[in-house]
Amino acid sequence: MKKILFAVFTIAIFTAAAMAQNADYSGDWKLDVSRSQLNPKAGIESMTLAVKQTEKELTVTKTTKRQQQEGSQGGRGMSLRFGGDGTSVFSLDATDLRSETETPMGAVPVIRNGKKQSDGSLVLSTNITLVTPNGAMTLTTNEHWVLSADGKTLTVKRDLISPRGTTTDTFVYSKS
């Protein structure tokens, strides 16, 4: 009897590990602002993600609605627009994918990569280097994506690293 229980337990562990490694983040996700920990300066009112995942890539299309600040022309500063709305593609094997993004300073190069973790989570990184009159400035975001066991909740812990320091936000999404 002990051998049978041990065999069942072992199979269950390997099955859970295999399922975690094959976590699929695809779908439409809606930000649950009340469960998230967000920088108030970002003024996020709502956010959605449309995620498509293949074995090799993750494509994320982000749409954000922000609160309008008095006297604002819609701008929130480069650090808050970086990693903003639009479509981003990440490799899932740590290969760098290079592209360009438009900024108020013109087109700048962007390097993105991602890596699946053994627990099924994802680590996604984005690097952008801006050349300013004061020299080069590098902005980096590192995101740790975790999918709930039932696949209905996505938690993203994002660190934004800039010359001004590191800002950490936690985004909690529900599958729509």
PDB file of N, CA, C and O in Angstrom, residues 78-79 82 105 108-111 126-132 134-142 159-166:
ATOM      1  N   MET A  78       8.590  60.453 -19.239  1.00  0.00           N
ATOM      2  CA  MET A  78       9.123  59.317 -19.983  1.00  0.00           C
ATOM      3  C   MET A  78       9.068  58.019 -19.184  1.00  0.00           C
ATOM      4  O   MET A  78       8.753  56.975 -19.719  1.00  0.00           O
ATOM      5  N   SER A  79       9.357  58.085 -17.886  1.00  0.00           N
ATOM      6  CA  SER A  79       9.428  56.845 -17.118  1.00  0.00           C
ATOM      7  C   SER A  79       8.082  56.144 -17.025  1.00  0.00           C
ATOM      8  O   SER A  79       8.023  54.932 -16.951  1.00  0.00           O
ATOM      9  N   PHE A  82       7.237  54.727 -20.693  1.00  0.00           N
ATOM     10  CA  PHE A  82       8.081  53.600 -21.058  1.00  0.00           C
ATOM     11  C   PHE A  82       7.375  52.319 -20.646  1.00  0.00           C
ATOM     12  O   PHE A  82       6.908  52.182 -19.540  1.00  0.00           O
ATOM     13  N   MET A 105      11.646  62.033 -28.006  1.00  0.00           N
ATOM     14  CA  MET A 105      13.002  62.319 -28.481  1.00  0.00           C
ATOM     15  C   MET A 105      13.294  61.606 -29.795  1.00  0.00           C
ATOM     16  O   MET A 105      14.433  61.560 -30.233  1.00  0.00           O
ATOM     17  N   VAL A 108      13.862  55.188 -30.639  1.00  0.00           N
ATOM     18  CA  VAL A 108      14.983  54.668 -29.852  1.00  0.00           C
ATOM     19  C   VAL A 108      14.942  53.139 -29.865  1.00  0.00           C
ATOM     20  O   VAL A 108      13.874  52.540 -29.961  1.00  0.00           O
ATOM     21  N   PRO A 109      16.114  52.519 -29.774  1.00  0.00           N
ATOM     22  CA  PRO A 109      16.148  51.053 -29.775  1.00  0.00           C
ATOM     23  C   PRO A 109      15.636  50.467 -28.465  1.00  0.00           C
ATOM     24  O   PRO A 109      15.834  51.034 -27.398  1.00  0.00           O
ATOM     25  N   VAL A 110      14.963  49.319 -28.600  1.00  0.00           N
ATOM     26  CA  VAL A 110      14.429  48.597 -27.451  1.00  0.00           C
ATOM     27  C   VAL A 110      14.880  47.148 -27.552  1.00  0.00           C
ATOM     28  O   VAL A 110      14.867  46.563 -28.633  1.00  0.00           O
ATOM     29  N   ILE A 111      15.296  46.578 -26.430  1.00  0.00           N
ATOM     30  CA  ILE A 111      15.670  45.164 -26.373  1.00  0.00           C
ATOM     31  C   ILE A 111      14.737  44.490 -25.380  1.00  0.00           C
ATOM     32  O   ILE A 111      14.621  44.908 -24.227  1.00  0.00           O
ATOM     33  N   THR A 126      12.729  44.443 -20.412  1.00  0.00           N
ATOM     34  CA  THR A 126      12.780  45.430 -21.486  1.00  0.00           C
ATOM     35  C   THR A 126      13.845  46.455 -21.134  1.00  0.00           C
ATOM     36  O   THR A 126      13.874  46.953 -20.006  1.00  0.00           O
ATOM     37  N   ASN A 127      14.716  46.756 -22.101  1.00  0.00           N
ATOM     38  CA  ASN A 127      15.763  47.766 -21.902  1.00  0.00           C
ATOM     39  C   ASN A 127      15.680  48.795 -23.012  1.00  0.00           C
ATOM     40  O   ASN A 127      15.544  48.443 -24.184  1.00  0.00           O
ATOM     41  N   ILE A 128      15.783  50.065 -22.631  1.00  0.00           N
ATOM     42  CA  ILE A 128      15.801  51.154 -23.588  1.00  0.00           C
ATOM     43  C   ILE A 128      16.870  52.131 -23.129  1.00  0.00           C
ATOM     44  O   ILE A 128      17.000  52.409 -21.938  1.00  0.00           O
ATOM     45  N   THR A 129      17.658  52.624 -24.074  1.00  0.00           N
ATOM     46  CA  THR A 129      18.681  53.610 -23.759  1.00  0.00           C
ATOM     47  C   THR A 129      18.381  54.869 -24.551  1.00  0.00           C
ATOM     48  O   THR A 129      18.313  54.847 -25.775  1.00  0.00           O
ATOM     49  N   LEU A 130      18.188  55.956 -23.834  1.00  0.00           N
ATOM     50  CA  LEU A 130      17.911  57.251 -24.439  1.00  0.00           C
ATOM     51  C   LEU A 130      19.177  58.091 -24.421  1.00  0.00           C
ATOM     52  O   LEU A 130      19.897  58.093 -23.422  1.00  0.00           O
ATOM     53  N   VAL A 131      19.426  58.797 -25.499  1.00  0.00           N
ATOM     54  CA  VAL A 131      20.546  59.728 -25.540  1.00  0.00           C
ATOM     55  C   VAL A 131      19.956  61.117 -25.353  1.00  0.00           C
ATOM     56  O   VAL A 131      19.131  61.568 -26.147  1.00  0.00           O
ATOM     57  N   THR A 132      20.359  61.750 -24.262  1.00  0.00           N
ATOM     58  CA  THR A 132      19.850  63.075 -23.925  1.00  0.00           C
ATOM     59  C   THR A 132      21.000  64.078 -23.995  1.00  0.00           C
ATOM     60  O   THR A 132      22.174  63.669 -24.081  1.00  0.00           O
ATOM     61  N   ASN A 134      22.256  65.487 -21.688  1.00  0.00           N
ATOM     62  CA  ASN A 134      23.090  65.231 -20.503  1.00  0.00           C
ATOM     63  C   ASN A 134      23.786  63.880 -20.549  1.00  0.00           C
ATOM     64  O   ASN A 134      24.397  63.472 -19.569  1.00  0.00           O
ATOM     65  N   GLY A 135      23.663  63.165 -21.650  1.00  0.00           N
ATOM     66  CA  GLY A 135      24.284  61.843 -21.770  1.00  0.00           C
ATOM     67  C   GLY A 135      23.235  60.754 -21.936  1.00  0.00           C
ATOM     68  O   GLY A 135      22.049  61.026 -22.070  1.00  0.00           O
ATOM     69  N   ALA A 136      23.698  59.517 -21.915  1.00  0.00           N
ATOM     70  CA  ALA A 136      22.802  58.371 -22.102  1.00  0.00           C
ATOM     71  C   ALA A 136      22.092  58.035 -20.795  1.00  0.00           C
ATOM     72  O   ALA A 136      22.647  58.175 -19.711  1.00  0.00           O
ATOM     73  N   MET A 137      20.842  57.585 -20.935  1.00  0.00           N
ATOM     74  CA  MET A 137      20.044  57.183 -19.782  1.00  0.00           C
ATOM     75  C   MET A 137      19.388  55.845 -20.120  1.00  0.00           C
ATOM     76  O   MET A 137      18.732  55.722 -21.148  1.00  0.00           O
ATOM     77  N   THR A 138      19.598  54.854 -19.263  1.00  0.00           N
ATOM     78  CA  THR A 138      19.022  53.534 -19.494  1.00  0.00           C
ATOM     79  C   THR A 138      17.840  53.312 -18.570  1.00  0.00           C
ATOM     80  O   THR A 138      17.907  53.597 -17.375  1.00  0.00           O
ATOM     81  N   LEU A 139      16.745  52.811 -19.161  1.00  0.00           N
ATOM     82  CA  LEU A 139      15.551  52.432 -18.403  1.00  0.00           C
ATOM     83  C   LEU A 139      15.348  50.937 -18.602  1.00  0.00           C
ATOM     84  O   LEU A 139      15.414  50.437 -19.722  1.00  0.00           O
ATOM     85  N   THR A 140      15.088  50.229 -17.526  1.00  0.00           N
ATOM     86  CA  THR A 140      14.890  48.785 -17.574  1.00  0.00           C
ATOM     87  C   THR A 140      13.625  48.431 -16.810  1.00  0.00           C
ATOM     88  O   THR A 140      13.388  48.962 -15.719  1.00  0.00           O
ATOM     89  N   THR A 141      12.817  47.542 -17.394  1.00  0.00           N
ATOM     90  CA  THR A 141      11.720  46.964 -16.619  1.00  0.00           C
ATOM     91  C   THR A 141      11.952  45.471 -16.543  1.00  0.00           C
ATOM     92  O   THR A 141      12.334  44.831 -17.527  1.00  0.00           O
ATOM     93  N   ASN A 142      11.754  44.939 -15.372  1.00  0.00           N
ATOM     94  CA  ASN A 142      11.783  43.498 -15.140  1.00  0.00           C
ATOM     95  C   ASN A 142      10.429  43.121 -14.570  1.00  0.00           C
ATOM     96  O   ASN A 142      10.008  43.673 -13.556  1.00  0.00           O
ATOM     97  N   ASP A 159       9.361  45.850 -11.766  1.00  0.00           N
ATOM     98  CA  ASP A 159      10.366  46.782 -11.274  1.00  0.00           C
ATOM     99  C   ASP A 159      10.793  47.660 -12.433  1.00  0.00           C
ATOM    100  O   ASP A 159      11.226  47.155 -13.477  1.00  0.00           O
ATOM    101  N   LEU A 160      10.658  48.974 -12.275  1.00  0.00           N
ATOM    102  CA  LEU A 160      11.145  49.939 -13.250  1.00  0.00           C
ATOM    103  C   LEU A 160      12.409  50.545 -12.674  1.00  0.00           C
ATOM    104  O   LEU A 160      12.373  51.166 -11.603  1.00  0.00           O
ATOM    105  N   ILE A 161      13.518  50.330 -13.374  1.00  0.00           N
ATOM    106  CA  ILE A 161      14.823  50.782 -12.897  1.00  0.00           C
ATOM    107  C   ILE A 161      15.281  51.930 -13.792  1.00  0.00           C
ATOM    108  O   ILE A 161      15.386  51.767 -15.009  1.00  0.00           O
ATOM    109  N   SER A 162      15.527  53.085 -13.179  1.00  0.00           N
ATOM    110  CA  SER A 162      15.962  54.267 -13.916  1.00  0.00           C
ATOM    111  C   SER A 162      17.048  54.964 -13.103  1.00  0.00           C
ATOM    112  O   SER A 162      17.317  54.576 -11.963  1.00  0.00           O
ATOM    113  N   PRO A 163      17.645  56.018 -13.666  1.00  0.00           N
ATOM    114  CA  PRO A 163      18.639  56.766 -12.886  1.00  0.00           C
ATOM    115  C   PRO A 163      18.065  57.361 -11.603  1.00  0.00           C
ATOM    116  O   PRO A 163      18.794  57.682 -10.679  1.00  0.00           O
ATOM    117  N   ARG A 164      16.752  57.471 -11.512  1.00  0.00           N
ATOM    118  CA  ARG A 164      16.104  58.007 -10.314  1.00  0.00           C
ATOM    119  C   ARG A 164      15.851  56.945  -9.254  1.00  0.00           C
ATOM    120  O   ARG A 164      15.314  57.234  -8.199  1.00  0.00           O
ATOM    121  N   GLY A 165      16.170  55.689  -9.563  1.00  0.00           N
ATOM    122  CA  GLY A 165      15.946  54.607  -8.615  1.00  0.00           C
ATOM    123  C   GLY A 165      15.010  53.556  -9.179  1.00  0.00           C
ATOM    124  O   GLY A 165      14.721  53.535 -10.376  1.00  0.00           O
ATOM    125  N   THR A 166      14.538  52.698  -8.303  1.00  0.00           N
ATOM    126  CA  THR A 166      13.656  51.596  -8.705  1.00  0.00           C
ATOM    127  C   THR A 166      12.262  51.825  -8.142  1.00  0.00           C
ATOM    128  O   THR A 166      12.099  52.153  -6.979  1.00  0.00           O
TER     129      THR A 166
END
